[in-house]
Coordinates of C-alpha atoms in Angstrom, one line a residue:
Chain A
M1 CA 15.1 10.6 -31.0
K2 CA 15.7 12.5 -27.8
L3 CA 18.9 14.4 -27.3
T4 CA 21.2 12.8 -24.7
D5 CA 22.3 14.7 -21.6
T6 CA 25.7 15.3 -23.1
Q7 CA 24.1 16.7 -26.3
R8 CA 21.9 19.0 -24.3
A9 CA 24.8 20.2 -22.2
I10 CA 26.8 21.0 -25.4
V11 CA 23.9 23.0 -26.8
E12 CA 23.3 24.9 -23.6
F13 CA 27.1 25.7 -23.4
V14 CA 27.4 26.9 -27.0
K15 CA 24.1 28.8 -26.8
D16 CA 25.0 30.8 -23.7
D17 CA 28.7 31.5 -24.5
G18 CA 28.8 32.1 -28.2
H19 CA 31.0 30.2 -30.6
K20 CA 33.2 27.4 -29.1
S21 CA 35.9 25.1 -30.4
Q22 CA 35.6 21.3 -30.1
S23 CA 38.5 21.5 -27.5
E24 CA 36.6 24.1 -25.4
I25 CA 33.5 21.9 -25.4
A26 CA 35.4 18.8 -24.5
E27 CA 37.2 20.7 -21.7
M28 CA 33.9 22.0 -20.3
L29 CA 32.5 18.4 -20.2
G30 CA 35.8 17.0 -18.9
V31 CA 36.1 14.4 -21.6
A32 CA 38.5 13.7 -24.5
K33 CA 37.8 15.5 -27.8
S34 CA 37.2 12.2 -29.6
E35 CA 34.4 11.3 -27.3
I36 CA 32.2 14.2 -28.5
R37 CA 32.8 13.7 -32.2
G38 CA 29.6 11.8 -32.8
D39 CA 27.5 14.2 -30.7
L40 CA 28.8 17.2 -32.6
A41 CA 28.1 15.4 -35.9
L42 CA 24.5 14.8 -34.9
L43 CA 23.9 18.3 -33.6
T44 CA 25.3 19.8 -36.9
T45 CA 23.4 17.3 -39.0
L46 CA 20.2 18.3 -37.2
E47 CA 21.2 22.0 -37.8
I48 CA 20.8 22.7 -34.1
L49 CA 24.5 23.8 -34.1
G50 CA 26.3 25.3 -37.0
A51 CA 30.1 24.9 -37.5
R52 CA 32.6 27.2 -39.4
Q53 CA 36.3 26.7 -39.6
E54 CA 38.3 28.9 -37.3
Y55 CA 35.1 30.2 -35.8
G56 CA 33.9 27.0 -34.1
Y57 CA 30.4 25.8 -33.2
Y58 CA 27.6 28.2 -32.8
Y59 CA 23.9 27.9 -31.9
Q60 CA 21.7 27.9 -34.9
G61 CA 18.2 27.6 -33.4
K62 CA 15.4 25.4 -32.5
K63 CA 14.3 22.7 -34.8
N64 CA 11.3 20.7 -33.8
Y65 CA 11.6 17.6 -35.9
I66 CA 13.5 16.1 -38.8
L67 CA 12.2 13.4 -41.3
F68 CA 13.9 10.0 -41.1
A69 CA 15.3 10.1 -44.6
E70 CA 16.9 13.5 -44.2
L71 CA 18.7 12.3 -41.1
L72 CA 19.8 8.9 -42.5
K73 CA 21.1 10.4 -45.7
S74 CA 23.3 12.9 -44.0
F75 CA 24.3 11.0 -40.9
P76 CA 27.8 9.5 -41.2
I77 CA 28.2 5.7 -40.5
E78 CA 31.1 6.4 -38.0
N79 CA 28.4 7.3 -35.4
I80 CA 26.8 3.9 -35.4
M81 CA 29.6 1.5 -36.5
S82 CA 31.0 -1.3 -34.4
M83 CA 34.5 -2.2 -33.5
P84 CA 36.1 -4.5 -36.1
V85 CA 37.5 -7.9 -35.1
I86 CA 40.8 -8.5 -36.9
V87 CA 43.3 -11.3 -37.2
E88 CA 46.6 -11.7 -39.1
E89 CA 46.6 -13.8 -42.2
R90 CA 48.6 -16.7 -40.8
T91 CA 46.0 -17.4 -38.1
S92 CA 44.5 -20.9 -38.4
V93 CA 41.0 -21.4 -39.6
Y94 CA 40.3 -23.1 -36.3
D95 CA 41.5 -20.1 -34.3
A96 CA 39.5 -17.7 -36.5
I97 CA 36.3 -19.8 -35.7
V98 CA 37.1 -19.6 -32.0
M99 CA 37.6 -15.9 -32.3
M100 CA 34.3 -15.5 -34.1
F101 CA 32.5 -17.3 -31.1
L102 CA 34.4 -15.3 -28.5
E103 CA 33.7 -12.0 -30.0
N104 CA 30.2 -13.0 -31.2
V105 CA 30.6 -11.5 -34.7
G106 CA 29.5 -12.6 -38.1
S107 CA 32.7 -11.7 -39.9
I108 CA 36.3 -11.2 -39.2
Y109 CA 38.8 -9.0 -41.1
I110 CA 42.1 -10.4 -42.1
T111 CA 45.2 -8.2 -42.2
K112 CA 48.8 -8.5 -43.4
N113 CA 51.0 -6.2 -41.3
G114 CA 48.0 -4.1 -40.4
N115 CA 46.8 -3.8 -44.0
L116 CA 43.4 -5.2 -44.9
V117 CA 43.7 -8.2 -47.3
G118 CA 40.6 -10.2 -46.8
V119 CA 37.4 -11.1 -44.9
V120 CA 35.8 -14.3 -43.7
S121 CA 32.1 -14.8 -42.8
R122 CA 30.4 -17.5 -40.8
K123 CA 29.4 -19.0 -44.1
D124 CA 33.1 -19.2 -45.3
L125 CA 34.1 -20.8 -42.1
L126 CA 31.2 -23.3 -42.1
R127 CA 32.1 -24.3 -45.7
A128 CA 35.8 -24.8 -44.5
A129 CA 34.6 -26.7 -41.5
I130 CA 32.7 -29.4 -43.5
G131 CA 35.6 -29.7 -46.0
T132 CA 38.6 -32.0 -45.8
Q133 CA 41.2 -29.5 -44.6
D134 CA 42.9 -29.7 -41.3
L135 CA 41.4 -26.6 -39.6
N136 CA 44.4 -26.3 -37.2
H137 CA 47.0 -26.2 -40.0
T138 CA 45.1 -24.3 -42.7
P139 CA 45.8 -20.5 -42.5
V140 CA 42.7 -18.3 -42.7
N141 CA 43.9 -16.6 -45.8
V142 CA 43.3 -19.8 -47.8
V143 CA 39.5 -19.6 -47.2
M144 CA 39.0 -15.8 -47.1
T145 CA 37.5 -13.5 -49.7
R146 CA 40.4 -11.3 -50.9
M147 CA 40.8 -7.6 -51.7
P148 CA 39.9 -6.1 -54.1
N149 CA 36.7 -8.3 -54.0
I150 CA 35.5 -6.7 -50.8
K151 CA 33.1 -3.8 -50.6
T152 CA 34.2 -1.1 -48.2
V153 CA 32.9 2.2 -46.9
E154 CA 34.6 5.2 -45.2
P155 CA 33.7 6.8 -41.9
E156 CA 32.0 9.7 -43.7
T157 CA 29.7 7.4 -45.8
S158 CA 26.0 7.9 -44.9
V159 CA 24.0 5.2 -43.1
F160 CA 21.7 5.3 -46.1
E161 CA 24.5 4.6 -48.6
C162 CA 25.8 1.8 -46.3
A163 CA 22.4 0.1 -46.0
K164 CA 21.9 0.3 -49.7
M165 CA 25.2 -1.4 -50.4
L166 CA 24.4 -4.2 -48.0
V167 CA 21.0 -4.7 -49.7
E168 CA 22.3 -4.4 -53.3
S169 CA 25.4 -6.6 -52.7
Q170 CA 23.5 -9.1 -50.6
I171 CA 26.1 -9.0 -47.9
D172 CA 25.7 -8.9 -44.1
G173 CA 28.4 -6.3 -43.4
V174 CA 31.1 -4.1 -44.7
P175 CA 34.4 -2.9 -43.2
V176 CA 34.8 0.8 -42.6
I177 CA 38.3 1.8 -43.8
E178 CA 40.7 4.7 -43.8
R179 CA 43.7 5.2 -46.1
D180 CA 46.9 6.8 -45.0
I181 CA 47.4 10.1 -46.9
N182 CA 51.2 9.3 -47.2
E183 CA 50.7 5.7 -48.1
P184 CA 47.3 5.4 -50.0
E185 CA 47.9 1.7 -50.8
I186 CA 47.7 0.9 -47.0
I187 CA 44.1 0.2 -46.0
R188 CA 43.3 0.4 -42.3
V189 CA 40.1 -1.1 -40.9
V190 CA 38.6 1.2 -38.3
G191 CA 35.1 -0.2 -38.0
R192 CA 32.4 -2.7 -39.0
V193 CA 28.8 -2.0 -40.2
T194 CA 26.3 -4.8 -40.3
K195 CA 22.6 -5.3 -40.7
T196 CA 22.5 -5.3 -36.9
N197 CA 23.7 -1.7 -36.8
I198 CA 21.0 -0.7 -39.3
T199 CA 18.3 -2.6 -37.4
N200 CA 19.3 -0.9 -34.2
L201 CA 19.0 2.5 -35.8
F202 CA 15.7 1.6 -37.3
V203 CA 14.3 0.8 -33.8
R204 CA 15.8 4.0 -32.4
M205 CA 14.1 6.0 -35.1
G206 CA 10.8 4.1 -34.5
N207 CA 11.0 4.8 -30.8
D208 CA 11.1 8.6 -31.2
Y209 CA 10.3 9.9 -34.6
F210 CA 10.5 13.5 -33.6
I211 CA 13.7 15.1 -32.7
E212 CA 12.5 16.9 -29.6
G213 CA 12.8 20.7 -29.7
M214 CA 15.7 22.0 -27.7
I215 CA 13.8 24.7 -25.8
Chain B
M1 CA 7.6 5.2 -51.2
K2 CA 5.8 5.4 -54.5
L3 CA 2.6 3.4 -55.0
T4 CA 3.0 0.5 -57.4
D5 CA 0.9 0.3 -60.6
T6 CA -1.3 -2.4 -58.9
Q7 CA -1.9 -0.1 -55.9
R8 CA -2.8 2.8 -58.1
A9 CA -5.2 0.7 -60.1
I10 CA -6.9 -0.5 -56.9
V11 CA -7.3 3.1 -55.7
E12 CA -8.7 4.3 -59.1
F13 CA -11.1 1.4 -59.2
V14 CA -12.5 1.9 -55.7
K15 CA -12.6 5.7 -56.1
D16 CA -14.7 5.6 -59.3
D17 CA -17.0 2.7 -58.4
G18 CA -17.7 3.2 -54.7
H19 CA -17.2 0.5 -52.1
K20 CA -15.7 -2.8 -53.4
S21 CA -15.0 -6.2 -51.8
Q22 CA -11.5 -7.8 -51.9
S23 CA -13.0 -10.4 -54.4
E24 CA -14.3 -7.7 -56.7
I25 CA -10.9 -5.9 -56.7
A26 CA -9.1 -9.2 -57.4
E27 CA -11.4 -10.0 -60.2
M28 CA -11.0 -6.6 -61.8
L29 CA -7.2 -7.1 -61.7
G30 CA -7.5 -10.7 -62.9
V31 CA -5.4 -12.0 -59.9
A32 CA -6.0 -14.3 -56.9
K33 CA -7.4 -12.6 -53.7
S34 CA -4.3 -13.6 -51.8
E35 CA -2.1 -11.6 -54.2
I36 CA -3.5 -8.2 -53.3
R37 CA -3.6 -8.8 -49.5
G38 CA -0.4 -6.8 -48.9
D39 CA -1.5 -4.0 -51.2
L40 CA -4.8 -3.6 -49.5
A41 CA -3.0 -3.7 -46.1
L42 CA -0.6 -0.9 -47.2
L43 CA -3.4 1.3 -48.7
T44 CA -5.5 1.0 -45.5
T45 CA -2.5 1.6 -43.3
L46 CA -1.8 4.8 -45.3
E47 CA -5.5 5.7 -44.9
I48 CA -5.8 6.1 -48.6
L49 CA -8.5 3.4 -48.5
G50 CA -10.9 2.7 -45.6
A51 CA -12.3 -0.8 -44.9
R52 CA -15.5 -1.7 -43.1
Q53 CA -16.9 -5.2 -42.6
E54 CA -19.8 -6.1 -45.0
Y55 CA -19.2 -2.8 -46.7
G56 CA -15.8 -3.4 -48.3
Y57 CA -13.1 -0.9 -49.3
Y58 CA -13.8 2.7 -50.0
Y59 CA -11.7 5.7 -51.0
Q60 CA -10.8 7.9 -48.1
G61 CA -8.9 10.7 -49.6
K62 CA -5.6 12.0 -50.6
K63 CA -2.7 11.9 -48.2
N64 CA 0.5 13.5 -49.1
Y65 CA 3.0 11.9 -46.9
I66 CA 3.3 9.7 -43.8
L67 CA 6.1 9.7 -41.3
F68 CA 8.2 6.6 -41.2
A69 CA 7.5 5.6 -37.6
E70 CA 3.7 5.8 -38.2
L71 CA 4.1 3.4 -41.1
L72 CA 6.4 1.0 -39.4
K73 CA 4.3 0.7 -36.2
S74 CA 1.1 -0.2 -38.0
F75 CA 2.5 -2.2 -41.0
P76 CA 2.2 -6.0 -40.4
I77 CA 5.3 -8.1 -40.9
E78 CA 3.5 -10.5 -43.3
N79 CA 4.0 -7.8 -46.0
I80 CA 7.8 -8.0 -45.9
M81 CA 8.5 -11.5 -44.5
S82 CA 10.5 -14.2 -46.4
M83 CA 9.7 -17.8 -47.1
P84 CA 10.8 -20.1 -44.3
V85 CA 13.2 -23.0 -44.9
I86 CA 12.1 -26.1 -43.0
V87 CA 13.5 -29.6 -42.4
E88 CA 12.1 -32.5 -40.4
E89 CA 13.9 -33.3 -37.1
R90 CA 15.5 -36.6 -38.3
T91 CA 17.4 -34.7 -41.0
S92 CA 21.2 -35.0 -40.5
V93 CA 23.3 -32.0 -39.5
Y94 CA 25.3 -32.4 -42.7
D95 CA 22.1 -32.2 -44.8
A96 CA 20.9 -29.2 -42.9
I97 CA 24.2 -27.5 -43.6
V98 CA 23.9 -28.3 -47.3
M99 CA 20.3 -27.0 -47.3
M100 CA 21.5 -23.8 -45.7
F101 CA 24.0 -23.2 -48.5
L102 CA 21.5 -24.2 -51.2
E103 CA 18.8 -21.8 -49.9
N104 CA 21.3 -19.2 -48.8
V105 CA 19.6 -18.5 -45.4
G106 CA 21.0 -17.9 -42.0
S107 CA 18.6 -20.2 -40.1
I108 CA 16.5 -23.3 -40.7
Y109 CA 13.4 -24.2 -38.8
I110 CA 13.0 -27.8 -37.6
T111 CA 9.5 -29.5 -37.5
K112 CA 8.1 -32.7 -36.2
N113 CA 5.1 -33.7 -38.3
G114 CA 4.7 -30.1 -39.5
N115 CA 4.9 -28.7 -35.9
L116 CA 7.7 -26.2 -35.1
V117 CA 10.0 -27.8 -32.6
G118 CA 13.4 -26.0 -33.1
V119 CA 15.7 -23.7 -35.0
V120 CA 19.3 -23.9 -36.1
S121 CA 21.5 -20.9 -37.1
R122 CA 24.8 -20.8 -39.0
K123 CA 26.4 -20.4 -35.6
D124 CA 24.8 -23.6 -34.2
L125 CA 25.9 -25.5 -37.4
L126 CA 29.5 -24.1 -37.2
R127 CA 29.7 -25.2 -33.6
A128 CA 28.6 -28.7 -34.5
A129 CA 30.9 -28.8 -37.5
I130 CA 34.1 -28.2 -35.4
G131 CA 32.9 -30.8 -32.8
T132 CA 33.6 -34.5 -32.7
Q133 CA 30.2 -35.7 -33.9
D134 CA 29.7 -37.5 -37.2
L135 CA 27.7 -34.9 -39.1
N136 CA 26.1 -37.5 -41.4
H137 CA 24.8 -39.5 -38.5
T138 CA 23.8 -36.8 -36.1
P139 CA 20.2 -35.7 -36.5
V140 CA 19.7 -31.9 -36.5
N141 CA 17.5 -31.9 -33.4
V142 CA 20.5 -32.8 -31.3
V143 CA 22.1 -29.3 -32.0
M144 CA 19.0 -27.2 -32.5
T145 CA 17.6 -24.6 -30.1
R146 CA 14.3 -26.0 -28.9
M147 CA 10.8 -24.7 -28.3
P148 CA 9.8 -23.0 -26.1
N149 CA 13.2 -21.2 -26.1
I150 CA 12.5 -19.6 -29.5
K151 CA 11.1 -16.1 -30.0
T152 CA 8.3 -16.0 -32.5
V153 CA 6.0 -13.4 -34.1
E154 CA 2.6 -13.6 -35.9
P155 CA 1.8 -12.3 -39.3
E156 CA -0.1 -9.3 -37.8
T157 CA 2.9 -8.3 -35.6
S158 CA 4.2 -4.8 -36.7
V159 CA 7.6 -4.4 -38.4
F160 CA 8.6 -2.2 -35.5
E161 CA 7.8 -4.8 -32.9
C162 CA 9.7 -7.4 -34.9
A163 CA 12.7 -5.2 -35.3
K164 CA 12.6 -4.4 -31.5
M165 CA 12.6 -8.1 -30.7
L166 CA 15.6 -8.8 -32.9
V167 CA 17.6 -6.0 -31.3
E168 CA 16.5 -6.7 -27.6
S169 CA 17.0 -10.5 -27.9
Q170 CA 20.2 -10.1 -29.9
I171 CA 19.1 -12.6 -32.6
D172 CA 19.3 -12.4 -36.4
G173 CA 15.8 -13.6 -37.2
V174 CA 12.5 -15.0 -35.9
P175 CA 10.0 -17.4 -37.4
V176 CA 6.5 -16.1 -38.2
I177 CA 4.0 -18.6 -36.9
E178 CA 0.3 -19.4 -37.0
R179 CA -1.7 -21.6 -34.6
D180 CA -4.5 -23.8 -35.7
I181 CA -7.8 -22.6 -34.0
N182 CA -8.8 -26.2 -33.5
E183 CA -5.4 -27.4 -32.3
P184 CA -3.7 -24.5 -30.6
E185 CA -0.8 -26.7 -29.6
I186 CA 0.2 -27.0 -33.3
I187 CA 2.6 -24.3 -34.4
R188 CA 2.9 -23.8 -38.2
V189 CA 5.8 -21.7 -39.6
V190 CA 4.5 -19.4 -42.3
G191 CA 7.4 -17.0 -42.7
R192 CA 10.8 -15.8 -41.6
V193 CA 11.9 -12.3 -40.6
T194 CA 15.6 -11.3 -40.4
K195 CA 17.6 -8.2 -40.2
T196 CA 17.8 -8.4 -44.0
N197 CA 14.1 -7.8 -44.3
I198 CA 14.4 -4.8 -41.9
T199 CA 17.4 -3.4 -43.8
N200 CA 15.6 -3.7 -47.1
L201 CA 12.6 -1.8 -45.7
F202 CA 15.0 0.8 -44.3
V203 CA 16.5 1.4 -47.8
R204 CA 13.0 1.5 -49.4
M205 CA 11.9 4.1 -46.9
G206 CA 15.1 6.1 -47.4
N207 CA 14.6 6.1 -51.2
D208 CA 11.2 7.8 -51.1
Y209 CA 10.3 9.3 -47.8
F210 CA 7.1 10.8 -49.0
I211 CA 4.2 8.6 -49.9
E212 CA 3.3 10.4 -53.2
G213 CA -0.1 11.9 -53.3
M214 CA -2.6 9.9 -55.3
I215 CA -3.9 12.7 -57.4

């Protein structure tokens, strides 16, 4: 896994100029703070950068390589998750199927006023499509799998934990969720992790199994 | 990745008694030759055993660990592939959908007299199911993707090459095929590789990133 140009620029900046905050690094690169969140997470996971509260990021040293398992057990899923596709619960089954084709995804999340209430997979929709229901007048919440029978992960969950959940639960994907601190009963879907994300990472790791030394 | 009891027994047998043929090893274990094919492939890939034609398998020495990428680039897909689900081309779309649910697979291979001619995915069947056709009287070959527009791999293809093909072609799975030496135009399906197989391997590798030393 080679570092990207952005990641190299961050390391050079921090190395030359001492400790830097996320805002300072973003400003130097001319991007939004959110855009470098994944890069900083990778660089600290690899222990190329260290991070301390109220002190910021600092250069920690050269590291020539890291074993796969170390990386995948400490690397948060938010760095490789996909965007979720979401519809409200009164959407018709037919419209959900059309949405699935348009977005080319294997599952769609169902919300009620923005709160996650269910999920439908291609399999659920195929079962509905060969049934006797009128797809245009059946709302998708009739055929969905409902909370709390849905496995979920959080942005901080490691890629290893996510992959293990997919394998052990025999499912193709899980929603990545966040709870509001003030309203913990509200579940917001912020991402989607599938076997596609895991396979992509597997190939990336196979392509370059050494993390190249920084200098 | 720990060696299994069978793999340990093979190593001990070969180590104590010098070079051994696959038949001798199978006989010692009291199993069919075909059952230890995967184990021998793993042990030679890890270079714990060596193999030379007309000489057989021999003990090559202790190896404490192997990096993921080395393993996945030389490990043939036949060791982790699943059984294919196959129907003949005159099967109705409805029966193919039922078969997909019964076998719980994401794609079905279509043959004509045993020769691979096409593949249908959940997506193809969902598209057919919301169409105007009579699913009971439409043969599955009307809605399938046809050869030669199907990516395939062979049993010897490495897991890395397979995973790369899935990612680059944006497909969920590929059939593993063999051609008859005497009739090279005949394509037999012998297996199925999907992102599920890759994710399973990813988790196995994450569980035990060292190949434990043999002694």
